[in-house]
Amino acid sequence: MSRKRKAGPRATAASMVLETLKKRNAFDAGSAVPVAVFKDLPLQTNTLAYTIANLVEEGVVGQTADEKYYYDELGYKALEVKFVKGYSMFIIIPIVLLVLVLLIQHYFHI
């Protein structure tokens, strides 16, 4: 998640939204920007709305009462930790199961 992507065919919708907020220095409610700043992104309106809504729900993008948006660094870090923990289970669980199987085979001579 920490890899930087440039706006273009390989950029994700989320990375384009976050880069737009960073370029506009929208890092708190006081510097939040309206949704109009995203108008030049090469995204369909429904894709943009879905992406922003997901980022707000995850806490990566903050939303003010007057419908302005800003990048929340702490929210991003929290999502990064959640992401790493979730995917690390794909490694930890198989290793634990392998060790259990090997221990069972060793002690019961199967």
mmCIF file of C-alpha atoms in Angstrom:
data_model
loop_
_atom_site.group_PDB
_atom_site.id
_atom_site.type_symbol
_atom_site.label_atom_id
_atom_site.label_comp_id
_atom_site.label_asym_id
_atom_site.label_seq_id
_atom_site.Cartn_x
_atom_site.Cartn_y
_atom_site.Cartn_z
ATOM 1 C CA MET A 1 0.000 0.000 0.000
ATOM 2 C CA SER A 2 2.909 2.368 0.415
ATOM 3 C CA ARG A 3 3.986 2.127 -3.220
ATOM 4 C CA LYS A 4 3.377 5.384 -5.090
ATOM 5 C CA ARG A 5 1.468 5.227 -8.339
ATOM 6 C CA LYS A 6 1.167 7.934 -10.916
ATOM 7 C CA ALA A 7 -2.175 8.959 -12.342
ATOM 8 C CA GLY A 8 -2.625 6.979 -15.485
ATOM 9 C CA PRO A 9 -3.821 3.629 -16.688
ATOM 10 C CA ARG A 10 -2.107 1.731 -13.840
ATOM 11 C CA ALA A 11 -3.285 4.017 -11.019
ATOM 12 C CA THR A 12 -6.166 2.867 -8.871
ATOM 13 C CA ALA A 13 -9.190 5.046 -8.227
ATOM 14 C CA ALA A 14 -8.281 5.253 -4.534
ATOM 15 C CA SER A 15 -4.697 6.314 -5.241
ATOM 16 C CA MET A 16 -5.908 9.022 -7.625
ATOM 17 C CA VAL A 17 -8.342 10.385 -5.019
ATOM 18 C CA LEU A 18 -5.698 10.361 -2.284
ATOM 19 C CA GLU A 19 -3.081 12.011 -4.511
ATOM 20 C CA THR A 20 -5.564 14.732 -5.435
ATOM 21 C CA LEU A 21 -6.198 15.477 -1.766
ATOM 22 C CA LYS A 22 -2.475 15.513 -1.003
ATOM 23 C CA LYS A 23 -1.705 17.841 -3.926
ATOM 24 C CA ARG A 24 -4.363 20.249 -2.654
ATOM 25 C CA ASN A 25 -2.868 20.051 0.891
ATOM 26 C CA ALA A 26 -6.221 18.895 2.259
ATOM 27 C CA PHE A 27 -4.975 17.297 5.469
ATOM 28 C CA ASP A 28 -7.628 18.402 7.976
ATOM 29 C CA ALA A 29 -11.164 19.762 8.169
ATOM 30 C CA GLY A 30 -9.878 23.327 7.894
ATOM 31 C CA SER A 31 -8.177 22.659 4.562
ATOM 32 C CA ALA A 32 -10.827 20.269 3.188
ATOM 33 C CA VAL A 33 -11.757 20.595 -0.480
ATOM 34 C CA PRO A 34 -15.102 20.234 -2.307
ATOM 35 C CA VAL A 35 -15.856 17.257 -4.511
ATOM 36 C CA ALA A 36 -15.366 19.487 -7.575
ATOM 37 C CA VAL A 37 -11.558 19.072 -7.284
ATOM 38 C CA PHE A 38 -11.961 15.489 -8.517
ATOM 39 C CA LYS A 39 -13.679 16.504 -11.777
ATOM 40 C CA ASP A 40 -10.527 16.119 -13.876
ATOM 41 C CA LEU A 41 -9.794 12.557 -12.747
ATOM 42 C CA PRO A 42 -10.283 9.959 -15.494
ATOM 43 C CA LEU A 43 -13.018 8.185 -13.553
ATOM 44 C CA GLN A 44 -16.721 7.707 -14.106
ATOM 45 C CA THR A 45 -18.928 9.572 -11.638
ATOM 46 C CA ASN A 46 -20.225 6.381 -10.032
ATOM 47 C CA THR A 47 -16.686 5.000 -9.634
ATOM 48 C CA LEU A 48 -15.544 8.237 -8.042
ATOM 49 C CA ALA A 49 -18.536 8.344 -5.678
ATOM 50 C CA TYR A 50 -18.048 4.686 -4.695
ATOM 51 C CA THR A 51 -14.306 5.189 -4.113
ATOM 52 C CA ILE A 52 -14.754 8.304 -1.977
ATOM 53 C CA ALA A 53 -17.543 6.658 0.034
ATOM 54 C CA ASN A 54 -15.338 3.616 0.739
ATOM 55 C CA LEU A 55 -12.383 5.789 1.754
ATOM 56 C CA VAL A 56 -14.623 7.806 4.092
ATOM 57 C CA GLU A 57 -16.023 4.581 5.584
ATOM 58 C CA GLU A 58 -12.502 3.224 6.154
ATOM 59 C CA GLY A 59 -11.427 6.508 7.762
ATOM 60 C CA VAL A 60 -8.759 7.289 5.172
ATOM 61 C CA VAL A 61 -10.682 10.321 3.913
ATOM 62 C CA GLY A 62 -12.471 12.655 6.272
ATOM 63 C CA GLN A 63 -15.720 14.368 5.389
ATOM 64 C CA THR A 64 -16.883 17.680 6.829
ATOM 65 C CA ALA A 65 -20.480 18.704 7.509
ATOM 66 C CA ASP A 66 -20.468 20.875 4.370
ATOM 67 C CA GLU A 67 -19.478 17.947 2.104
ATOM 68 C CA LYS A 68 -15.775 18.708 1.793
ATOM 69 C CA TYR A 69 -13.060 16.060 1.910
ATOM 70 C CA TYR A 70 -9.543 15.720 3.320
ATOM 71 C CA TYR A 71 -6.831 13.076 3.626
ATOM 72 C CA ASP A 72 -6.528 11.560 7.106
ATOM 73 C CA GLU A 73 -2.993 10.234 7.652
ATOM 74 C CA LEU A 74 -3.919 8.469 10.916
ATOM 75 C CA GLY A 75 -6.842 6.767 9.197
ATOM 76 C CA TYR A 76 -4.520 5.605 6.423
ATOM 77 C CA LYS A 77 -2.014 4.201 8.920
ATOM 78 C CA ALA A 78 -4.827 2.383 10.773
ATOM 79 C CA LEU A 79 -6.059 0.855 7.510
ATOM 80 C CA GLU A 80 -2.505 -0.169 6.639
ATOM 81 C CA VAL A 81 -2.153 -1.979 9.985
ATOM 82 C CA LYS A 82 -5.533 -3.665 9.486
ATOM 83 C CA PHE A 83 -4.497 -4.733 5.987
ATOM 84 C CA VAL A 84 -1.164 -6.178 7.147
ATOM 85 C CA LYS A 85 -2.787 -8.048 10.038
ATOM 86 C CA GLY A 86 -5.445 -9.500 7.767
ATOM 87 C CA TYR A 87 -3.047 -10.725 5.110
ATOM 88 C CA SER A 88 -0.483 -11.970 7.604
ATOM 89 C CA MET A 89 -3.068 -14.539 8.687
ATOM 90 C CA PHE A 90 -2.718 -16.126 5.248
ATOM 91 C CA ILE A 91 0.878 -16.894 6.205
ATOM 92 C CA ILE A 92 0.601 -17.569 9.943
ATOM 93 C CA ILE A 93 -2.347 -19.993 9.884
ATOM 94 C CA PRO A 94 -0.828 -22.382 7.293
ATOM 95 C CA ILE A 95 2.501 -22.406 9.165
ATOM 96 C CA VAL A 96 0.775 -23.203 12.475
ATOM 97 C CA LEU A 97 -1.255 -25.959 10.820
ATOM 98 C CA LEU A 98 1.887 -27.417 9.227
ATOM 99 C CA VAL A 99 3.682 -27.450 12.586
ATOM 100 C CA LEU A 100 0.691 -29.152 14.219
ATOM 101 C CA VAL A 101 0.542 -31.814 11.524
ATOM 102 C CA LEU A 102 4.288 -32.444 11.830
ATOM 103 C CA LEU A 103 4.056 -32.691 15.630
ATOM 104 C CA ILE A 104 1.126 -35.112 15.400
ATOM 105 C CA GLN A 105 3.018 -37.238 12.878
ATOM 106 C CA HIS A 106 6.128 -37.202 15.033
ATOM 107 C CA TYR A 107 4.426 -38.160 18.294
ATOM 108 C CA PHE A 108 1.960 -40.659 16.882
ATOM 109 C CA HIS A 109 4.236 -42.093 14.177
ATOM 110 C CA ILE A 110 1.647 -41.717 11.462
#
